[in-house]
XYZ file of C-alpha atoms in Angstrom:
690
model
C 97.892 -38.795 -73.537
C 96.962 -42.375 -72.688
C 94.873 -42.936 -69.571
C 96.894 -43.952 -66.541
C 95.854 -47.144 -64.800
C 95.153 -47.592 -61.115
C 94.862 -50.915 -59.314
C 94.013 -51.323 -55.645
C 93.773 -54.528 -53.670
C 92.098 -54.460 -50.254
C 89.501 -56.385 -48.239
C 85.806 -55.685 -48.552
C 84.862 -53.370 -45.666
C 81.747 -52.822 -43.675
C 81.924 -49.566 -41.745
C 82.271 -51.090 -38.269
C 85.039 -53.444 -39.446
C 86.856 -50.450 -40.955
C 86.692 -48.674 -37.595
C 88.112 -51.631 -35.685
C 90.893 -52.379 -38.129
C 92.162 -48.811 -38.377
C 91.829 -47.842 -34.686
C 88.976 -45.338 -34.814
C 88.878 -43.108 -31.758
C 86.186 -40.734 -30.616
C 86.935 -37.078 -29.941
C 88.112 -36.418 -26.415
C 87.697 -33.312 -24.320
C 90.783 -31.160 -24.234
C 92.632 -30.623 -20.980
C 94.913 -27.847 -19.771
C 98.067 -29.582 -20.934
C 97.138 -29.666 -24.600
C 94.560 -26.905 -24.857
C 94.535 -23.145 -25.027
C 92.917 -22.637 -21.620
C 93.897 -19.601 -19.600
C 95.958 -21.524 -17.014
C 98.618 -22.259 -19.619
C 101.015 -19.244 -19.857
C 101.961 -19.968 -23.462
C 98.316 -20.320 -24.399
C 97.463 -17.110 -22.524
C 100.132 -15.249 -24.472
C 98.694 -16.624 -27.690
C 95.191 -15.482 -26.715
C 96.441 -11.960 -25.922
C 98.229 -11.733 -29.260
C 95.191 -12.981 -31.143
C 93.007 -10.409 -29.359
C 95.468 -7.547 -29.983
C 97.088 -8.565 -33.296
C 99.475 -5.593 -33.350
C 101.459 -7.299 -30.556
C 102.084 -10.163 -32.961
C 102.844 -8.482 -36.285
C 104.533 -5.226 -35.247
C 107.655 -6.893 -33.723
C 108.035 -8.776 -37.034
C 107.588 -5.638 -39.146
C 110.232 -5.229 -41.861
C 111.046 -1.540 -41.438
C 113.610 -1.292 -44.216
C 111.577 -3.133 -46.853
C 108.040 -2.012 -46.014
C 108.014 1.309 -44.150
C 108.623 3.586 -47.149
C 105.904 1.791 -49.154
C 103.475 2.140 -46.253
C 104.257 5.865 -45.925
C 103.604 6.478 -49.631
C 100.377 4.462 -49.486
C 99.306 6.272 -46.296
C 99.773 9.724 -47.827
C 97.932 8.643 -50.966
C 94.981 7.263 -49.000
C 94.886 10.368 -46.787
C 94.561 12.548 -49.892
C 91.560 10.435 -50.889
C 90.125 10.604 -47.375
C 89.833 14.398 -47.509
C 87.310 14.777 -50.364
C 85.508 11.547 -49.508
C 85.321 12.423 -45.820
C 83.890 15.876 -46.475
C 81.492 14.590 -49.145
C 80.296 11.574 -47.182
C 79.850 13.708 -44.070
C 77.303 15.746 -46.004
C 75.853 12.515 -47.435
C 75.165 11.494 -43.834
C 73.290 14.798 -43.296
C 76.023 15.842 -40.896
C 78.702 18.544 -40.738
C 81.387 17.749 -43.355
C 84.093 17.590 -40.694
C 82.404 14.460 -39.284
C 83.642 12.516 -42.327
C 87.230 13.466 -41.448
C 86.680 12.483 -37.826
C 85.374 9.104 -39.020
C 88.536 8.593 -41.058
C 90.667 9.323 -37.985
C 89.385 8.084 -34.606
C 87.934 4.623 -35.419
C 90.800 3.861 -37.802
C 93.299 4.158 -34.955
C 91.397 1.488 -33.032
C 91.220 -0.755 -36.095
C 95.014 -0.377 -36.391
C 95.328 -2.048 -32.979
C 92.719 -4.794 -33.329
C 92.191 -5.425 -37.063
C 93.648 -8.360 -38.970
C 93.414 -7.130 -42.570
C 96.579 -5.462 -43.836
C 95.231 -3.813 -46.959
C 91.699 -2.476 -46.508
C 91.220 1.254 -45.991
C 88.784 1.935 -43.166
C 86.758 5.126 -42.784
C 83.724 6.551 -44.522
C 81.765 4.314 -46.900
C 78.991 5.713 -49.107
C 76.300 3.137 -48.315
C 76.864 3.260 -44.559
C 76.890 7.072 -44.602
C 73.644 7.126 -46.580
C 71.995 4.746 -44.101
C 73.224 6.856 -41.199
C 71.903 9.961 -42.928
C 68.429 8.480 -43.128
C 68.437 7.841 -39.379
C 69.658 11.401 -38.821
C 66.816 12.846 -40.890
C 64.260 10.655 -39.148
C 65.223 11.315 -35.534
C 66.858 14.769 -35.509
C 65.113 18.130 -35.408
C 65.153 19.232 -39.028
C 64.503 23.006 -38.606
C 67.571 23.385 -36.394
C 69.478 21.217 -38.841
C 68.643 23.639 -41.656
C 69.318 26.675 -39.482
C 72.819 25.463 -38.745
C 73.383 24.776 -42.435
C 75.178 21.607 -41.322
C 78.040 23.739 -40.072
C 80.306 23.278 -37.102
C 77.831 24.649 -34.585
C 75.715 21.526 -34.979
C 78.380 19.733 -33.014
C 77.333 21.690 -29.962
C 74.333 20.144 -28.289
C 73.890 23.220 -26.070
C 72.502 25.133 -29.050
C 69.912 22.423 -29.454
C 68.865 22.915 -25.871
C 68.749 26.707 -26.356
C 66.102 26.482 -29.061
C 64.204 23.726 -27.317
C 64.823 20.714 -29.591
C 65.211 17.103 -28.609
C 68.147 15.851 -30.644
C 70.704 17.344 -33.007
C 71.932 15.452 -36.088
C 75.263 14.757 -34.429
C 73.531 13.275 -31.374
C 71.558 10.902 -33.579
C 74.641 9.913 -35.576
C 76.776 9.186 -32.511
C 73.941 7.169 -30.939
C 73.758 5.100 -34.135
C 77.547 4.675 -34.153
C 77.584 3.554 -30.519
C 74.748 1.115 -31.121
C 76.422 -0.305 -34.252
C 79.629 -0.857 -32.272
C 77.720 -2.487 -29.425
C 76.038 -4.900 -31.828
C 79.383 -5.814 -33.402
C 81.007 -6.396 -30.011
C 78.031 -8.524 -28.975
C 78.418 -10.590 -32.150
C 82.112 -10.990 -31.351
C 81.396 -12.247 -27.814
C 79.033 -14.893 -29.170
C 81.396 -15.766 -32.057
C 78.860 -14.773 -34.697
C 81.319 -13.854 -37.427
C 79.477 -16.235 -39.710
C 76.498 -13.830 -39.936
C 78.182 -12.328 -42.985
C 77.418 -15.609 -44.747
C 73.740 -14.620 -44.679
C 74.637 -11.909 -47.175
C 75.592 -13.809 -50.299
C 77.595 -12.242 -53.127
C 74.346 -11.985 -55.067
C 72.558 -10.142 -52.281
C 75.499 -7.802 -51.598
C 75.762 -6.963 -55.303
C 72.053 -6.153 -55.598
C 72.019 -4.216 -52.330
C 75.118 -2.104 -52.999
C 74.023 -1.371 -56.568
C 70.629 -0.170 -55.356
C 72.288 1.816 -52.569
C 74.524 3.476 -55.169
C 71.393 4.503 -57.082
C 69.980 5.985 -53.872
C 73.241 7.831 -53.165
C 73.132 9.195 -56.718
C 69.517 10.250 -56.197
C 70.400 12.058 -52.983
C 72.990 14.136 -54.850
C 70.836 15.165 -57.815
C 69.338 18.094 -55.881
C 72.846 19.348 -55.077
C 73.935 19.134 -58.703
C 70.847 21.088 -59.808
C 70.904 23.554 -56.902
C 67.402 22.634 -55.706
C 66.063 22.692 -52.163
C 63.684 19.785 -51.772
C 61.337 19.060 -48.872
C 62.563 16.402 -46.469
C 60.870 13.013 -46.831
C 60.844 10.701 -43.833
C 59.894 7.072 -44.270
C 59.696 4.695 -47.188
C 59.424 5.319 -50.950
C 61.905 8.205 -50.723
C 63.264 7.406 -54.187
C 59.879 8.018 -55.814
C 59.145 11.128 -53.746
C 62.563 12.629 -54.468
C 62.220 12.383 -58.237
C 58.627 13.618 -58.066
C 59.821 16.727 -56.243
C 62.747 17.155 -58.645
C 60.450 17.107 -61.668
C 58.073 19.563 -59.974
C 60.918 22.009 -59.267
C 63.074 21.429 -62.335
C 62.319 24.972 -63.511
C 64.064 26.366 -60.401
C 67.419 24.811 -61.344
C 70.375 27.068 -60.499
C 72.249 27.241 -63.805
C 75.517 28.313 -62.171
C 75.398 25.312 -59.841
C 74.581 23.055 -62.782
C 77.513 24.489 -64.789
C 79.945 23.961 -61.898
C 78.662 20.404 -61.486
C 78.982 19.565 -65.184
C 82.534 20.942 -65.352
C 83.528 18.986 -62.214
C 82.024 15.748 -63.533
C 83.625 16.118 -66.975
C 87.085 16.811 -65.527
C 86.754 13.904 -63.122
C 85.571 11.485 -65.817
C 88.319 12.517 -68.262
C 90.909 11.936 -65.542
C 89.505 8.542 -64.536
C 88.893 7.194 -68.027
C 91.766 8.689 -70.047
C 94.510 10.313 -67.980
C 94.662 7.923 -65.017
C 95.170 4.709 -67.074
C 98.003 6.338 -69.044
C 99.577 7.863 -65.953
C 99.417 4.496 -64.168
C 101.915 3.118 -66.705
C 104.438 5.717 -65.586
C 103.776 5.912 -61.837
C 101.808 3.926 -59.280
C 101.016 7.177 -57.462
C 97.597 8.313 -58.797
C 96.703 11.886 -59.697
C 94.710 13.235 -56.711
C 92.061 14.750 -58.944
C 89.423 14.965 -56.208
C 91.562 17.091 -53.886
C 92.642 19.232 -56.841
C 88.989 19.874 -57.713
C 88.246 20.747 -54.094
C 91.136 23.225 -53.933
C 90.179 24.917 -57.226
C 86.486 24.857 -56.312
C 87.155 26.498 -52.944
C 89.445 29.122 -54.503
C 87.018 29.959 -57.342
C 84.118 30.232 -54.893
C 86.160 32.541 -52.651
C 87.363 34.921 -55.381
C 84.072 35.095 -57.313
C 81.863 34.976 -54.222
C 79.641 32.188 -55.562
C 77.507 32.054 -52.410
C 76.449 35.710 -52.352
C 76.505 36.460 -56.077
C 74.890 33.279 -57.479
C 73.188 31.698 -54.455
C 75.513 28.660 -54.572
C 75.375 26.549 -51.399
C 78.761 26.173 -49.768
C 80.124 24.134 -46.889
C 80.329 27.193 -44.623
C 82.285 26.693 -41.406
C 84.796 23.890 -40.833
C 86.167 23.807 -37.255
C 89.808 23.192 -36.419
C 91.250 20.847 -33.847
C 89.809 17.686 -32.361
C 86.365 17.427 -30.808
C 85.998 16.966 -27.091
C 84.851 13.474 -26.090
C 81.120 13.432 -25.357
C 79.019 10.515 -24.153
C 76.524 9.422 -26.851
C 72.890 10.229 -26.140
C 71.748 7.038 -24.469
C 68.075 7.998 -24.558
C 68.240 7.559 -28.338
C 69.561 3.993 -28.252
C 66.156 2.336 -28.122
C 64.924 4.388 -31.087
C 67.807 3.612 -33.451
C 68.194 -0.115 -32.770
C 66.705 -1.269 -36.090
C 68.742 1.170 -38.201
C 71.885 0.358 -36.229
C 71.465 -3.385 -36.632
C 71.125 -2.997 -40.411
C 74.198 -0.748 -40.592
C 76.098 -3.207 -38.374
C 75.441 -6.089 -40.766
C 76.156 -4.078 -43.917
C 79.343 -2.469 -42.584
C 80.740 -5.748 -41.305
C 79.813 -7.739 -44.408
C 81.351 -5.234 -46.801
C 84.518 -4.947 -44.711
C 85.034 -8.687 -44.258
C 84.367 -9.303 -47.964
C 87.027 -6.786 -49.000
C 89.417 -8.119 -46.391
C 89.045 -11.654 -47.726
C 89.684 -10.485 -51.294
C 93.048 -8.932 -50.417
C 93.961 -11.707 -47.973
C 93.534 -14.304 -50.731
C 95.620 -12.228 -53.128
C 98.476 -11.855 -50.626
C 98.156 -15.311 -49.041
C 97.401 -14.480 -45.420
C 94.450 -15.100 -43.103
C 91.996 -12.760 -41.445
C 89.885 -13.632 -38.412
C 86.178 -12.952 -38.925
C 85.414 -12.660 -35.203
C 88.469 -10.502 -34.567
C 87.240 -8.172 -37.317
C 83.982 -7.848 -35.378
C 86.001 -6.836 -32.317
C 88.017 -4.288 -34.319
C 84.952 -2.759 -35.959
C 82.901 -2.794 -32.755
C 85.637 -1.218 -30.632
C 86.328 1.359 -33.351
C 82.679 2.367 -33.588
C 82.183 2.578 -29.821
C 85.343 4.687 -29.470
C 84.376 6.874 -32.437
C 80.909 7.514 -31.024
C 82.540 9.575 -28.243
C 84.227 11.791 -30.856
C 81.361 12.757 -33.198
C 81.934 9.943 -35.713
C 79.636 8.052 -38.044
C 79.879 4.243 -38.322
C 82.968 3.297 -40.304
C 83.667 0.522 -42.786
C 86.047 -0.436 -45.581
C 86.037 1.445 -48.881
C 86.700 -0.494 -52.080
C 88.079 2.512 -53.976
C 90.535 3.541 -51.245
C 91.498 -0.077 -50.521
C 92.252 -0.675 -54.201
C 94.435 2.441 -54.351
C 96.189 1.496 -51.106
C 96.953 -1.939 -52.523
C 98.016 -0.680 -55.967
C 100.525 1.890 -54.616
C 102.230 -0.801 -52.561
C 100.764 -0.582 -49.048
C 101.952 -3.569 -47.029
C 100.536 -3.322 -43.501
C 98.279 -1.376 -41.164
C 101.084 1.168 -40.726
C 99.467 2.768 -43.765
C 96.478 3.666 -41.587
C 98.654 5.413 -38.993
C 100.382 7.487 -41.674
C 96.996 8.380 -43.145
C 95.716 9.445 -39.724
C 98.825 11.595 -39.231
C 98.125 13.490 -42.455
C 94.457 13.917 -41.496
C 95.543 15.312 -38.122
C 97.321 18.118 -39.959
C 94.152 18.762 -41.952
C 92.059 18.889 -38.773
C 94.362 21.386 -37.075
C 95.460 23.677 -39.893
C 93.902 23.226 -43.344
C 90.194 22.482 -42.800
C 88.920 26.100 -42.658
C 90.346 26.818 -46.129
C 87.634 24.559 -47.587
C 84.795 26.581 -46.050
C 83.925 28.260 -49.375
C 83.771 24.959 -51.271
C 80.486 24.619 -53.248
C 78.520 21.590 -52.149
C 77.759 20.764 -55.775
C 81.494 20.026 -56.277
C 81.327 17.384 -53.547
C 78.094 16.001 -55.022
C 79.789 15.705 -58.425
C 82.769 13.895 -56.894
C 80.411 11.449 -55.172
C 78.492 10.788 -58.404
C 81.643 9.973 -60.374
C 82.954 7.787 -57.536
C 79.763 5.719 -57.732
C 80.563 4.421 -61.219
C 82.062 1.134 -60.006
C 79.089 0.352 -57.796
C 76.564 1.378 -60.447
C 78.247 -0.850 -63.034
C 77.480 -3.812 -60.801
C 74.101 -3.851 -62.543
C 75.859 -6.112 -65.057
C 76.090 -8.702 -62.295
C 72.362 -9.343 -62.624
C 72.773 -10.802 -66.111
C 75.686 -12.939 -64.904
C 73.710 -14.258 -61.935
C 70.536 -14.946 -63.909
C 72.537 -17.049 -66.380
C 74.120 -19.066 -63.590
C 70.955 -19.560 -61.548
C 67.394 -18.276 -61.682
C 67.336 -18.273 -57.888
C 70.398 -16.000 -57.718
C 68.865 -13.728 -60.340
C 65.657 -13.509 -58.285
C 67.605 -12.663 -55.104
C 69.509 -9.888 -56.911
C 66.374 -8.413 -58.485
C 64.228 -8.524 -55.329
C 66.999 -6.939 -53.260
C 67.692 -4.266 -55.874
C 64.080 -3.247 -56.502
C 62.980 -3.334 -52.853
C 65.978 -1.279 -51.744
C 65.376 1.382 -54.392
C 61.608 1.603 -54.327
C 60.808 0.953 -50.656
C 63.897 1.591 -48.548
C 67.351 0.401 -47.550
C 66.383 -1.469 -44.387
C 63.500 -3.383 -45.983
C 65.609 -3.998 -49.081
C 68.211 -5.774 -46.998
C 65.547 -7.661 -45.054
C 63.717 -8.825 -48.185
C 67.055 -9.773 -49.753
C 67.955 -11.986 -46.789
C 64.477 -13.539 -46.767
C 64.651 -14.231 -50.512
C 68.122 -15.766 -50.130
C 66.944 -18.044 -47.336
C 63.852 -19.008 -49.328
C 65.997 -19.881 -52.341
C 68.186 -22.030 -50.093
C 65.107 -23.792 -48.729
C 63.746 -24.398 -52.224
C 67.071 -25.819 -53.374
C 67.259 -27.887 -50.181
C 63.873 -29.400 -51.040
C 65.207 -30.363 -54.464
C 68.078 -32.728 -53.633
C 69.981 -34.298 -56.480
C 68.982 -37.959 -56.808
C 69.757 -40.565 -59.439
C 70.350 -44.244 -60.084
C 73.967 -45.272 -60.504
C 75.439 -47.688 -62.957
C 78.860 -49.304 -63.140
C 81.545 -48.260 -65.600
C 82.759 -51.609 -67.035
C 85.898 -53.119 -65.473
C 86.137 -50.342 -62.826
C 84.854 -49.508 -59.356
C 83.271 -46.299 -60.669
C 79.508 -45.776 -60.316
C 77.947 -42.882 -62.228
C 74.524 -41.435 -63.057
C 72.957 -43.682 -65.704
C 71.033 -40.726 -67.154
C 74.181 -38.704 -67.734
C 76.709 -41.415 -68.658
C 75.805 -43.771 -71.478
C 78.647 -46.096 -70.502
C 77.255 -46.595 -67.003
C 75.365 -49.924 -66.876
C 72.851 -50.972 -64.251
C 73.581 -54.247 -62.473
C 70.688 -56.722 -62.860
C 68.870 -57.357 -59.588
C 70.391 -54.339 -57.881
C 69.368 -50.677 -57.601
C 71.987 -48.094 -56.642
C 70.191 -44.989 -55.343
C 72.374 -41.872 -54.985
C 71.131 -39.091 -52.674
C 72.783 -35.670 -52.478
C 71.318 -33.485 -49.720
C 70.119 -33.599 -46.144
C 67.735 -36.130 -44.635
C 65.660 -34.621 -41.850
C 62.072 -34.264 -40.680
C 61.320 -31.859 -43.542
C 62.941 -33.937 -46.291
C 62.035 -37.494 -45.337
C 58.933 -37.478 -47.552
C 61.000 -36.077 -50.434
C 63.513 -38.881 -49.923
C 60.755 -41.497 -49.848
C 58.990 -40.266 -52.990
C 62.244 -39.955 -54.967
C 63.384 -43.420 -53.865
C 60.098 -45.095 -54.813
C 59.946 -43.199 -58.105
C 63.436 -44.191 -59.272
C 63.404 -47.729 -57.907
C 59.893 -48.090 -59.366
C 58.455 -49.940 -56.417
C 55.771 -49.276 -53.839
C 56.325 -51.449 -50.773
C 52.707 -51.301 -49.678
C 51.368 -52.432 -53.041
C 54.141 -55.000 -53.381
C 53.277 -56.450 -49.979
C 49.586 -56.549 -50.920
C 50.356 -58.386 -54.166
C 52.488 -60.950 -52.346
C 49.853 -61.526 -49.650
C 47.192 -61.976 -52.314
C 49.475 -64.393 -54.123
C 49.841 -66.457 -50.932
C 46.049 -66.526 -50.502
C 45.599 -67.843 -54.056
C 48.283 -70.447 -53.453
C 46.403 -71.555 -50.317
C 43.167 -71.822 -52.330
C 44.937 -73.922 -54.951
C 46.204 -76.290 -52.239
C 42.675 -76.720 -50.856
C 40.529 -76.781 -53.972
C 42.960 -77.363 -56.809
C 43.869 -75.096 -59.707
C 41.029 -73.663 -61.781
C 41.000 -71.374 -64.771
C 39.867 -68.498 -62.550
C 42.608 -68.999 -59.932
C 45.219 -69.455 -62.684
C 44.117 -66.161 -64.307
C 44.276 -64.281 -61.002
C 47.580 -65.935 -60.120
C 49.190 -64.897 -63.417
C 47.794 -61.357 -63.152
C 49.182 -60.792 -59.658
C 52.469 -62.508 -60.488
C 52.973 -60.118 -63.406
C 52.726 -57.150 -61.013
C 55.282 -58.445 -58.531
C 58.839 -57.160 -58.944
C 60.769 -60.435 -59.198
C 63.963 -58.878 -60.578
C 64.890 -56.580 -57.672
C 67.091 -58.381 -55.124
C 68.728 -55.579 -53.110
C 68.769 -51.755 -52.826
C 71.979 -49.881 -52.058
C 71.702 -46.301 -50.814
C 74.752 -44.273 -51.793
C 75.039 -41.769 -48.936
C 78.505 -40.478 -49.820
C 76.898 -37.069 -50.535
C 74.487 -37.080 -47.593
C 75.162 -33.720 -45.940
C 73.472 -34.497 -42.624
C 70.798 -36.640 -41.031
C 68.698 -36.063 -37.926
C 66.775 -38.545 -35.723
C 63.659 -38.081 -37.865
C 65.663 -39.058 -40.928
C 67.016 -42.138 -39.153
C 63.491 -43.058 -38.097
C 62.334 -42.873 -41.698
C 65.193 -45.189 -42.720
C 64.037 -47.677 -40.084
C 60.550 -47.568 -41.576
C 61.890 -48.083 -45.100
C 64.060 -50.980 -43.975
C 61.133 -52.717 -42.259
C 58.885 -52.162 -45.281
C 61.403 -53.602 -47.731
C 62.279 -56.445 -45.370
C 58.649 -57.587 -45.499
C 59.003 -58.065 -49.246
C 62.436 -59.727 -48.880
C 64.430 -56.830 -50.344
C 67.268 -55.787 -48.014
C 68.702 -52.251 -47.871
C 72.406 -51.493 -47.685
C 73.972 -48.079 -47.103
C 77.395 -47.014 -48.316
C 79.834 -44.109 -48.119
C 78.574 -42.559 -44.893
C 80.634 -39.802 -43.278
C 81.548 -40.362 -39.628
C 79.047 -37.822 -38.179
C 76.183 -39.359 -40.165
C 77.241 -42.891 -39.245
C 77.431 -41.924 -35.569
C 73.951 -40.392 -35.688
C 72.537 -43.586 -37.227
C 74.419 -45.725 -34.735
C 73.217 -43.679 -31.735
C 69.633 -43.962 -32.969
C 69.993 -47.753 -33.153
C 69.505 -48.061 -36.913
C 71.913 -50.944 -37.372
C 70.782 -52.764 -34.215
C 67.056 -52.470 -34.838
C 67.067 -53.225 -38.564
C 68.898 -55.528 -40.942
C 70.539 -52.594 -42.760
C 74.216 -53.197 -43.405
C 76.593 -50.286 -43.949
C 79.707 -50.408 -46.135
C 82.688 -48.140 -46.480
C 82.250 -47.651 -50.240
C 79.618 -48.358 -52.859
C 81.852 -50.945 -54.497
C 82.111 -52.889 -51.226
C 78.320 -53.015 -50.994
C 78.001 -54.132 -54.623
C 80.531 -56.934 -54.202
C 78.882 -58.128 -50.987
C 75.444 -58.107 -52.658
C 76.815 -60.040 -55.597
C 78.097 -62.782 -53.324
C 75.089 -62.826 -50.980
C 72.454 -63.018 -53.705
C 74.358 -64.778 -56.429
C 74.007 -61.805 -58.776
C 75.530 -62.309 -62.201
C 76.422 -59.328 -64.307
C 76.041 -59.573 -68.043
C 77.286 -58.001 -71.216
C 79.850 -55.268 -70.740
C 80.047 -55.717 -66.977
C 80.718 -59.433 -66.751
C 83.783 -58.886 -64.540
C 82.076 -56.795 -61.876
C 82.026 -59.663 -59.364
C 85.363 -61.184 -60.295
C 86.870 -60.006 -57.001
C 84.373 -61.993 -54.908
């Protein structure tokens, strides 16, 4: 297809002229008549609806079109909640019923305050693992073992009876309360952007490493081993060292049950489920089926007594009584809670954004902080772990047609039945069955290891962030892994910031296009003029980078140039006094050859200048004065309004002879007229508009 032509006729604009001609106005403070301040009833109603989103979307709910789909999705997700809740409760070193509580109480609060319509909130493997580490570190382990993580551990009075400080459930609820408090604090200060600190690269490396740690924590269950508890860092190494030392004590019955469970689960996921999905969107609930058969087989064949197979033991019925979290623990768990707060929020908001983009609606990052924070604080009174979004459940909820948060209410209704009537029937369930279900469920997260090769191809910095986060998380620990990942990400940003993209621009013949002369062979430099393009920030840290790159590309050193010109004047004065000699002629010619006679003007293309601070403006003043001394003016072009205002406030245009133009082409045309520049060759028409 032939290239379309564009022709524009307009005056040549300097920035200040552009402002005057097109009625530029500065931002004004909002008043009560046009703002959302609380004295405006309509605005107040809007604020209330934005704070409690259910008041906005529920009256608009399409009951006939969406309710049945939400009910089906809710039942499906509830079926997934049961095995995951029980398994992740144990993963958190807590009674298995805690996982069900976490899928019930906080989710009800998220239903009221959350803005995502499709994510499934509740237990999440990484968050449960992180909570479990805090539980192991701060709870009294002998009592924890004595209770066999059964229902009695919910009763803090037993802890007092045997003279211990904290039970596992007390530690977990303190962590949950603290996580919620952090999230609410972030919401108050509008810090929803903190998730941006966790890049996709960092999250991929962190969650992949966390999946490896979750897998490691379940190996002992699959083999039927009882390993010593390790508190502190390097748990990954210690765990496998203990496993290899005790490998001869493997319980073969437990191993057989685990292998059968894993094989059945894998066959369903890899073969049966894809074929069944073509017939029905309702997935086969293989996990709950395995739990039912595992519990029944363990009951009839008495696995626990006959083969020493660890089972869940007691599962209480009903809802727990609300209990105030142990406030004396808050100071101890602050670091762990802060890490869980960031991870839980980042994972949840990332999943929410994925589904929001697919279904073309918006979610509010700060409102999500409120929903998560309120849910965690509320859940901490009811024996819950911190909750977050689950990718596997969210994907199922979306695929079976869930439309709104009504899905969560339906799911909670089903779980309520489980809590009151069905829970005790799972008491004989072998723990190795749950461990096997967890291991198979980790496949998606473990396969993220492929992301490393994708990231390293795109950017060495991204590859380094992924690798540092992954290795530190696995080898040292989750909290330091996240910390080192954030530090590495920020360092990579700083390194890239200190390497701004700079180039000299040339004109594409017969157009107003100016492109990098090193990348476009058709771009021709204009004789007597240097077009310097700068892409990045200009602040106190980067001003020397800017200076060195400018001098390198323009191939001029103002100090040396000024020295040459002063020396030339001195020789000329000597010639006037004493006449021209061979020696003065030789020196004159030598100095003259070093002076840049061809450069008439420098234009700084700041169309890609991200920001500038007073230090950057000060450096521009220095450059302008230096070049003015050697009769080479500096023009700027393409400034954004914030950058222009900063330069104007700092007096750049008043205190120097820098002129600023709306576009690069305006500056080029003005320079051509002011200095009588004549283009040659392919660009003979560059100044035809002047």
